[in-house]
Amino acid sequence: MNNEASPLFSSLQIGNLTLKNRLAVAPMTRVSSHEDGTVGPLMKDYYQSFASGGFSLIITEGIYTDKQYSQGYKYQPGLTDEAQMNSWKEITNAVHEKGGRIFAQLMHAGALSQYNKYTEQSASPSAEKPLGKEMTFYYGKGDYATPKEMTQEDIEIVILGYVQAAKYARQAGFDGVEIHGANGYLLDQFLTVYTNKRNDRFGGNLANRLNIYKEIISSIRHALGPDFIIGVRFSQGKVNDPEYKWPEKSADAKYTFEYISSLGVDYIHTTEHVANASAYDHGPSLSELAKIYSSVPVIANGGINNEGDALELLEAQKADLLSIGKAALANPDWPTIVQTKQQLKEFSFEMFNPIADLKTANSYFRENNTM
Ligand SMILES: Cc1cc2nc3c(=O)[nH]c(=O)nc-3n(C[C@H](O)[C@H](O)[C@H](O)COP(=O)(O)O)c2cc1C
């Protein structure tokens, strides 16, 4: 196929931003910031390499949003003070210099916090001990702690944290923010019946369980105005419950995507194990459901490894933009490789062994002569 005409390399409008192609880097936690949540040169080189490699958009790893309960991992970066905000400027500049765009993913870990330098306690909609075990490649060990149930005041602090972090993101030169509403973290804990036993306006039916999303989206929009890009990420599976499905299946997808899109977000990002697979026994994929029920651009993620995987989703109009995770780690220049018909490298989990940080990855690349 003639790459000039490939839909992968056509432009896309998100809000008032024009992306030069349909290829984005998926958010990936790399536990490589300094202890104080500021970021440095190692991370600058890492993020810049994707922009140099032709990705039009990079969505950062999950960044914590407040100094209360949001931090999830040791060496996770934050956007909670001037020093953290200023440290990101080098990265946003480095990406822009290479013609890329970059969104900050804003993340509150809730009950899945494995480390928080500001407090020993974790907090969640309800005091339910999470399923599964902490992730060892992020310095975890053993069971998750049982979180405390968030008070109304705690929830207010979560919302204010998101707003302040979004303001800092804009000041640091990010082109937008992505609210992490997926993968089992705090917002997904509100969305999920078995982690949300509340009987106030943040618990109960689906509309109530989505109230925290609404509060965060409308508060950021109110604070930053109509032009700043706000997206939201959704998943069914969770890092600690990978096979979970939304209980009312397509009916939940319909309500969720219609409602979230009505709140004025600029895009929806869905993630599944395999983006192209049916969300339920048969029928549309999750990204396709988001396309059907929302009126905003949709990013699909999960198992998009080669050009064929990517084209299939775009050509069937199951997504507008594709986000690539592990295959982008193995190939920071994935778009250039595909466009110039070269061979993609295989991703190896050795890159995360023992820790999923940039030091481990860089020594993996050196040992395998792939750098
Ligand atoms: C090391 C690693 C870290 C991740 N961290 C995040 C994260 O911070 N936020 C997020 O939304 N997803 C995170 N994910 C999930 C990815 O964004 C993506 O959904 C997943 O890797 C599947 O896409 P892929 O098949 O292209 O790798 C992470 C995945 C990996 C492998």
Short mmCIF file of C-alpha atoms and ligand atoms in Angstrom, two decimals:
data_model
loop_
_atom_site.label_atom_id
_atom_site.label_comp_id
_atom_site.label_asym_id
_atom_site.label_seq_id
_atom_site.Cartn_x
_atom_site.Cartn_y
_atom_site.Cartn_z
CA MET A 1 0.00 0.00 0.00
CA ASN A 2 1.18 3.50 -0.75
CA ASN A 3 1.95 5.03 2.64
CA GLU A 4 1.27 8.55 1.41
CA ALA A 5 -2.40 7.61 1.29
CA SER A 6 -2.39 5.48 4.45
CA PRO A 7 -5.09 6.54 6.89
CA LEU A 8 -2.48 6.08 9.65
CA PHE A 9 -0.71 9.18 8.40
CA SER A 10 -3.69 11.46 7.90
CA SER A 11 -4.25 14.35 10.30
CA LEU A 12 -6.86 14.46 13.06
CA GLN A 13 -8.50 17.32 14.89
CA ILE A 14 -8.97 16.96 18.67
CA GLY A 15 -10.52 20.08 20.15
CA ASN A 16 -8.55 22.92 18.59
CA LEU A 17 -5.44 20.80 18.12
CA THR A 18 -4.40 19.20 14.82
CA LEU A 19 -2.45 15.97 15.16
CA LYS A 20 -0.27 15.10 12.19
CA ASN A 21 -1.12 11.38 12.23
CA ARG A 22 -3.25 8.75 14.02
CA LEU A 23 -0.48 7.30 16.19
CA ALA A 24 -0.17 8.06 19.91
CA VAL A 25 1.94 6.65 22.70
CA ALA A 26 -0.19 5.02 25.44
CA PRO A 27 0.28 6.16 29.04
CA MET A 28 2.91 4.03 30.79
CA THR A 29 4.11 4.35 34.37
CA ARG A 30 7.92 4.22 34.43
CA VAL A 31 8.70 4.89 38.13
CA SER A 32 11.65 7.04 37.06
CA SER A 33 11.04 10.44 38.64
CA HIS A 34 13.01 11.80 41.59
CA GLU A 35 11.84 11.02 45.13
CA ASP A 36 10.18 14.47 45.31
CA GLY A 37 8.04 13.84 42.20
CA THR A 38 10.07 16.09 39.88
CA VAL A 39 11.25 14.76 36.53
CA GLY A 40 14.72 14.88 34.98
CA PRO A 41 16.87 14.26 31.89
CA LEU A 42 16.31 10.49 31.67
CA MET A 43 12.58 11.10 31.27
CA LYS A 44 13.15 13.95 28.86
CA ASP A 45 15.13 11.70 26.51
CA TYR A 46 12.52 8.96 26.87
CA TYR A 47 9.54 11.15 25.98
CA GLN A 48 11.39 13.04 23.27
CA SER A 49 12.36 9.78 21.52
CA PHE A 50 8.71 9.07 20.70
CA ALA A 51 8.24 12.49 19.13
CA SER A 52 11.45 12.05 17.13
CA GLY A 53 10.15 8.64 16.06
CA GLY A 54 7.07 10.16 14.46
CA PHE A 55 4.28 9.76 17.05
CA SER A 56 1.95 12.75 16.78
CA LEU A 57 0.84 12.50 20.40
CA ILE A 58 2.30 11.22 23.65
CA ILE A 59 0.11 10.59 26.66
CA THR A 60 2.30 10.59 29.74
CA GLU A 61 2.40 8.03 32.48
CA GLY A 62 -0.14 8.55 35.28
CA ILE A 63 0.90 11.65 37.26
CA TYR A 64 -0.35 12.07 40.82
CA THR A 65 -2.62 15.02 41.54
CA ASP A 66 -2.46 15.91 45.24
CA LYS A 67 -0.42 15.52 48.38
CA GLN A 68 -3.09 13.55 50.14
CA TYR A 69 -4.06 10.08 48.86
CA SER A 70 -3.32 10.21 45.13
CA GLN A 71 0.24 8.90 44.83
CA GLY A 72 0.40 5.24 43.78
CA TYR A 73 4.04 4.40 43.28
CA LYS A 74 7.51 5.18 44.50
CA TYR A 75 9.31 7.40 41.94
CA GLN A 76 5.98 8.34 40.32
CA PRO A 77 6.00 11.95 39.06
CA GLY A 78 3.54 14.53 40.39
CA LEU A 79 1.91 17.81 39.34
CA THR A 80 1.21 19.14 42.81
CA ASP A 81 3.63 22.04 43.27
CA GLU A 82 5.70 24.62 41.39
CA ALA A 83 8.88 22.51 41.44
CA GLN A 84 7.13 19.50 39.89
CA MET A 85 5.36 21.73 37.37
CA ASN A 86 8.57 23.51 36.34
CA SER A 87 10.44 20.24 35.92
CA TRP A 88 7.95 19.09 33.24
CA LYS A 89 8.67 22.18 31.08
CA GLU A 90 11.85 20.60 29.69
CA ILE A 91 9.87 17.56 28.60
CA THR A 92 6.99 19.42 26.97
CA ASN A 93 9.52 21.66 25.16
CA ALA A 94 11.57 18.67 24.02
CA VAL A 95 8.47 16.99 22.58
CA HIS A 96 7.26 20.18 20.88
CA GLU A 97 10.73 20.74 19.38
CA LYS A 98 10.35 17.45 17.54
CA GLY A 99 6.87 18.29 16.29
CA GLY A 100 4.94 16.16 18.79
CA ARG A 101 2.09 16.96 21.19
CA ILE A 102 1.86 15.79 24.77
CA PHE A 103 -1.04 15.29 27.22
CA ALA A 104 -0.55 14.77 30.96
CA GLN A 105 -2.40 11.77 32.33
CA LEU A 106 -3.78 12.74 35.74
CA MET A 107 -4.07 9.78 38.05
CA HIS A 108 -5.33 9.12 41.56
CA ALA A 109 -4.43 5.61 42.69
CA GLY A 110 -7.02 5.34 45.49
CA ALA A 111 -6.98 1.86 47.05
CA LEU A 112 -4.31 0.66 44.61
CA SER A 113 -1.66 2.93 46.12
CA GLN A 114 1.50 0.92 46.76
CA TYR A 115 3.52 3.84 48.11
CA ASN A 116 2.68 7.38 49.10
CA LYS A 117 5.35 9.68 50.43
CA TYR A 118 2.71 11.95 52.01
CA THR A 119 0.72 9.39 54.04
CA GLU A 120 0.75 5.76 55.14
CA GLN A 121 -3.00 5.38 54.58
CA SER A 122 -4.78 4.68 51.29
CA ALA A 123 -8.33 5.86 50.61
CA SER A 124 -11.16 4.75 48.34
CA PRO A 125 -14.94 5.15 47.92
CA SER A 126 -15.41 2.26 50.39
CA ALA A 127 -13.18 0.43 52.85
CA GLU A 128 -12.85 -2.63 50.59
CA LYS A 129 -9.52 -4.43 50.42
CA PRO A 130 -8.47 -4.61 46.75
CA LEU A 131 -8.25 -7.93 44.91
CA GLY A 132 -4.86 -9.15 43.76
CA LYS A 133 -1.34 -8.27 44.84
CA GLU A 134 0.80 -5.16 44.56
CA MET A 135 2.93 -5.00 41.42
CA THR A 136 6.52 -5.99 42.13
CA PHE A 137 7.92 -4.23 39.06
CA TYR A 138 6.78 -0.99 40.72
CA TYR A 139 8.46 -1.90 44.03
CA GLY A 140 5.29 -3.53 45.42
CA LYS A 141 5.21 -6.43 47.83
CA GLY A 142 2.29 -8.53 49.02
CA ASP A 143 -1.33 -7.58 49.53
CA TYR A 144 -2.78 -4.12 49.05
CA ALA A 145 -3.72 -2.34 52.29
CA THR A 146 -7.39 -1.93 53.17
CA PRO A 147 -8.23 1.71 52.37
CA LYS A 148 -10.23 4.06 54.52
CA GLU A 149 -13.62 5.18 53.19
CA MET A 150 -13.38 8.68 51.73
CA THR A 151 -15.37 11.40 53.46
CA GLN A 152 -17.14 14.15 51.49
CA GLU A 153 -14.20 16.38 52.36
CA ASP A 154 -11.73 13.81 50.99
CA ILE A 155 -13.72 13.75 47.75
CA GLU A 156 -13.61 17.56 47.57
CA ILE A 157 -9.82 17.36 47.93
CA VAL A 158 -9.64 14.81 45.08
CA ILE A 159 -11.58 17.19 42.80
CA LEU A 160 -9.52 20.24 43.80
CA GLY A 161 -6.35 18.20 43.25
CA TYR A 162 -7.40 17.35 39.70
CA VAL A 163 -8.19 21.00 38.96
CA GLN A 164 -4.88 22.26 40.36
CA ALA A 165 -2.92 19.54 38.54
CA ALA A 166 -4.67 20.48 35.27
CA LYS A 167 -3.73 24.14 35.83
CA TYR A 168 -0.14 23.13 36.45
CA ALA A 169 -0.25 20.94 33.33
CA ARG A 170 -1.21 23.93 31.20
CA GLN A 171 1.47 26.08 32.86
CA ALA A 172 4.06 23.36 32.19
CA GLY A 173 3.26 23.45 28.46
CA PHE A 174 1.13 20.33 28.10
CA ASP A 175 -1.35 20.39 25.21
CA GLY A 176 -4.08 18.76 27.28
CA VAL A 177 -4.89 16.43 30.14
CA GLU A 178 -6.25 12.91 30.25
CA ILE A 179 -8.27 11.99 33.32
CA HIS A 180 -7.38 8.43 34.28
CA GLY A 181 -10.79 6.86 34.76
CA ALA A 182 -9.67 3.30 34.02
CA ASN A 183 -7.67 0.24 35.06
CA GLY A 184 -8.90 -0.06 38.66
CA TYR A 185 -7.60 3.27 39.99
CA LEU A 186 -9.64 5.73 42.08
CA LEU A 187 -12.21 6.85 39.50
CA ASP A 188 -12.73 3.28 38.34
CA GLN A 189 -13.17 2.31 42.01
CA PHE A 190 -16.12 4.76 42.08
CA LEU A 191 -17.50 3.30 38.85
CA THR A 192 -17.30 -0.32 40.01
CA VAL A 193 -20.07 -1.71 42.19
CA TYR A 194 -17.90 -4.04 44.25
CA THR A 195 -15.48 -1.25 45.30
CA ASN A 196 -18.17 1.41 45.75
CA LYS A 197 -20.71 0.60 48.48
CA ARG A 198 -21.56 4.23 49.17
CA ASN A 199 -25.12 5.41 49.61
CA ASP A 200 -24.51 9.13 49.08
CA ARG A 201 -24.62 10.86 45.68
CA PHE A 202 -21.30 9.22 44.68
CA GLY A 203 -22.62 5.65 45.02
CA GLY A 204 -25.59 3.52 43.96
CA ASN A 205 -26.79 3.62 40.35
CA LEU A 206 -24.51 4.20 37.36
CA ALA A 207 -25.38 7.90 37.15
CA ASN A 208 -24.26 8.36 40.76
CA ARG A 209 -21.14 6.25 40.29
CA LEU A 210 -20.18 8.58 37.41
CA ASN A 211 -20.66 11.71 39.54
CA ILE A 212 -16.98 11.91 40.45
CA TYR A 213 -16.10 11.97 36.72
CA LYS A 214 -18.66 14.73 36.16
CA GLU A 215 -17.37 16.83 39.07
CA ILE A 216 -13.77 16.54 37.90
CA ILE A 217 -14.48 17.22 34.22
CA SER A 218 -16.76 20.20 34.85
CA SER A 219 -14.47 21.70 37.49
CA ILE A 220 -11.44 21.51 35.17
CA ARG A 221 -13.47 22.92 32.27
CA HIS A 222 -14.72 25.76 34.47
CA ALA A 223 -11.19 26.55 35.67
CA LEU A 224 -9.40 26.28 32.32
CA GLY A 225 -12.00 27.38 29.78
CA PRO A 226 -13.22 25.86 26.52
CA ASP A 227 -9.88 25.59 24.70
CA PHE A 228 -7.88 23.31 26.96
CA ILE A 229 -8.09 19.67 25.92
CA ILE A 230 -9.66 17.27 28.41
CA GLY A 231 -9.93 13.56 27.67
CA VAL A 232 -10.97 10.58 29.78
CA ARG A 233 -9.73 7.01 29.76
CA PHE A 234 -12.06 4.05 30.35
CA SER A 235 -11.47 0.32 30.63
CA GLN A 236 -13.42 -2.69 31.74
CA GLY A 237 -10.45 -4.73 33.03
CA LYS A 238 -8.38 -3.55 35.97
CA VAL A 239 -4.72 -4.09 36.82
CA ASN A 240 -5.92 -6.18 39.78
CA ASP A 241 -8.96 -7.77 38.02
CA PRO A 242 -8.07 -8.04 34.33
CA GLU A 243 -11.14 -9.95 33.12
CA TYR A 244 -13.77 -7.66 34.70
CA LYS A 245 -16.67 -6.59 32.45
CA TRP A 246 -19.21 -3.80 32.98
CA PRO A 247 -22.27 -5.48 34.58
CA GLU A 248 -24.91 -4.23 32.13
CA LYS A 249 -22.52 -4.61 29.20
CA SER A 250 -23.51 -2.50 26.15
CA ALA A 251 -26.21 -0.69 28.15
CA ASP A 252 -23.55 0.58 30.58
CA ALA A 253 -21.30 1.51 27.65
CA LYS A 254 -24.17 3.45 26.03
CA TYR A 255 -25.00 5.39 29.18
CA THR A 256 -21.37 6.05 30.08
CA PHE A 257 -20.17 7.24 26.69
CA GLU A 258 -23.28 9.35 25.98
CA TYR A 259 -23.09 10.96 29.39
CA ILE A 260 -19.33 11.62 29.41
CA SER A 261 -19.47 13.07 25.91
CA SER A 262 -22.32 15.38 26.97
CA LEU A 263 -20.01 16.87 29.63
CA GLY A 264 -17.86 18.52 26.99
CA VAL A 265 -14.77 16.31 26.94
CA ASP A 266 -12.61 16.50 23.82
CA TYR A 267 -11.94 12.77 23.46
CA ILE A 268 -12.52 9.34 24.98
CA HIS A 269 -9.72 6.78 25.28
CA THR A 270 -10.71 3.13 25.67
CA THR A 271 -8.41 0.28 26.57
CA GLU A 272 -8.97 -3.47 26.31
CA HIS A 273 -6.59 -6.44 26.04
CA VAL A 274 -7.16 -6.44 22.30
CA ALA A 275 -8.66 -3.21 21.00
CA ASN A 276 -10.18 -4.86 17.97
CA ALA A 277 -11.99 -7.67 19.87
CA SER A 278 -15.72 -7.59 20.75
CA ALA A 279 -16.31 -5.94 24.11
CA TYR A 280 -18.81 -8.71 24.92
CA ASP A 281 -19.46 -12.16 23.44
CA HIS A 282 -19.96 -10.75 19.98
CA GLY A 283 -20.56 -7.34 18.44
CA PRO A 284 -18.68 -4.05 18.66
CA SER A 285 -15.37 -3.45 20.37
CA LEU A 286 -15.31 -1.04 23.33
CA SER A 287 -13.80 1.71 21.17
CA GLU A 288 -16.54 1.15 18.60
CA LEU A 289 -19.18 1.49 21.32
CA ALA A 290 -17.51 4.76 22.31
CA LYS A 291 -17.65 5.88 18.67
CA ILE A 292 -21.31 4.95 18.37
CA TYR A 293 -22.48 6.58 21.60
CA SER A 294 -20.26 9.65 21.88
CA SER A 295 -19.74 12.58 19.58
CA VAL A 296 -16.01 13.03 20.19
CA PRO A 297 -12.84 11.47 18.75
CA VAL A 298 -12.05 8.04 20.22
CA ILE A 299 -8.62 6.60 20.97
CA ALA A 300 -8.39 2.80 20.96
CA ASN A 301 -5.71 0.91 22.88
CA GLY A 302 -4.64 -2.67 23.47
CA GLY A 303 -2.58 -5.12 21.45
CA ILE A 304 -2.02 -2.78 18.51
CA ASN A 305 1.38 -4.09 17.57
CA ASN A 306 1.78 -3.79 13.81
CA GLU A 307 0.51 -1.80 10.86
CA GLY A 308 -2.23 -4.35 10.12
CA ASP A 309 -3.69 -4.12 13.66
CA ALA A 310 -3.75 -0.34 13.40
CA LEU A 311 -5.26 -0.17 9.91
CA GLU A 312 -8.01 -2.63 10.77
CA LEU A 313 -9.33 -0.36 13.53
CA LEU A 314 -9.10 2.85 11.53
CA GLU A 315 -10.53 1.49 8.30
CA ALA A 316 -13.51 -0.07 10.09
CA GLN A 317 -13.99 3.30 11.84
CA LYS A 318 -13.71 1.63 15.23
CA ALA A 319 -11.38 4.44 16.36
CA ASP A 320 -9.98 7.80 15.28
CA LEU A 321 -6.59 7.53 16.91
CA LEU A 322 -4.59 4.51 18.12
CA SER A 323 -2.48 4.42 21.24
CA ILE A 324 0.41 2.00 21.35
CA GLY A 325 2.06 0.85 24.58
CA LYS A 326 4.57 -1.99 24.74
CA ALA A 327 5.24 -2.03 21.00
CA ALA A 328 6.20 1.65 21.28
CA LEU A 329 8.67 0.85 24.05
CA ALA A 330 10.37 -1.64 21.73
CA ASN A 331 10.04 0.83 18.83
CA PRO A 332 10.00 4.49 19.89
CA ASP A 333 10.14 5.17 16.14
CA TRP A 334 7.17 2.86 15.34
CA PRO A 335 5.55 5.41 12.94
CA THR A 336 8.79 5.98 11.01
CA ILE A 337 9.50 2.24 10.82
CA VAL A 338 6.03 1.53 9.45
CA GLN A 339 6.09 4.44 7.05
CA THR A 340 9.47 3.41 5.63
CA LYS A 341 8.57 -0.30 5.52
CA GLN A 342 11.28 -1.43 7.91
CA GLN A 343 11.05 -4.27 10.43
CA LEU A 344 9.50 -3.65 13.87
CA LYS A 345 11.34 -5.07 16.89
CA GLU A 346 9.62 -7.50 19.28
CA PHE A 347 8.78 -6.22 22.76
CA SER A 348 10.30 -8.24 25.63
CA PHE A 349 9.11 -8.25 29.26
CA GLU A 350 12.81 -8.44 30.19
CA MET A 351 12.67 -4.67 29.76
CA PHE A 352 10.69 -4.52 33.04
CA ASN A 353 12.85 -6.97 34.99
CA PRO A 354 13.32 -6.39 37.89
CA ILE A 355 11.76 -2.87 37.79
CA ALA A 356 9.73 -1.25 35.00
CA ASP A 357 11.89 1.87 35.07
CA LEU A 358 14.03 3.61 32.48
CA LYS A 359 17.34 2.47 33.98
CA THR A 360 16.36 -1.20 33.58
CA ALA A 361 15.06 -0.57 30.05
CA ASN A 362 18.21 1.28 29.01
CA SER A 363 20.49 -1.49 30.23
CA TYR A 364 18.26 -4.03 28.45
CA PHE A 365 18.70 -2.05 25.21
CA ARG A 366 22.48 -1.83 25.71
CA GLU A 367 22.81 -5.58 26.37
CA ASN A 368 20.75 -6.39 23.32
CA ASN A 369 22.49 -3.89 21.08
CA THR A 370 19.21 -2.35 20.09
CA MET A 371 20.03 1.22 20.97
C1 LIG B 1 4.78 -0.63 32.11
C2 LIG B 1 3.36 -0.20 31.88
C3 LIG B 1 2.88 0.89 32.56
C4 LIG B 1 1.57 1.33 32.36
N1 LIG B 1 1.13 2.46 33.02
C5 LIG B 1 -0.08 2.99 32.73
C6 LIG B 1 -0.47 4.26 33.23
O1 LIG B 1 0.27 4.95 33.95
N2 LIG B 1 -1.71 4.72 32.90
C7 LIG B 1 -2.55 4.01 32.08
O2 LIG B 1 -3.67 4.47 31.83
N3 LIG B 1 -2.18 2.83 31.58
C8 LIG B 1 -0.97 2.31 31.84
N4 LIG B 1 -0.56 1.14 31.25
C9 LIG B 1 -1.44 0.47 30.28
C10 LIG B 1 -1.09 0.88 28.85
O3 LIG B 1 -1.44 2.24 28.63
C11 LIG B 1 -1.82 0.01 27.83
O4 LIG B 1 -3.20 0.08 28.10
C12 LIG B 1 -1.39 -1.45 27.85
O5 LIG B 1 0.01 -1.58 27.85
C13 LIG B 1 -1.98 -2.21 26.66
O6 LIG B 1 -1.55 -1.61 25.44
P1 LIG B 1 -0.40 -2.32 24.55
O7 LIG B 1 -0.95 -3.69 24.19
O8 LIG B 1 -0.23 -1.43 23.38
O9 LIG B 1 0.83 -2.43 25.40
C14 LIG B 1 0.72 0.65 31.46
C15 LIG B 1 1.23 -0.46 30.77
C16 LIG B 1 2.53 -0.87 30.95
C17 LIG B 1 3.04 -2.05 30.15
#
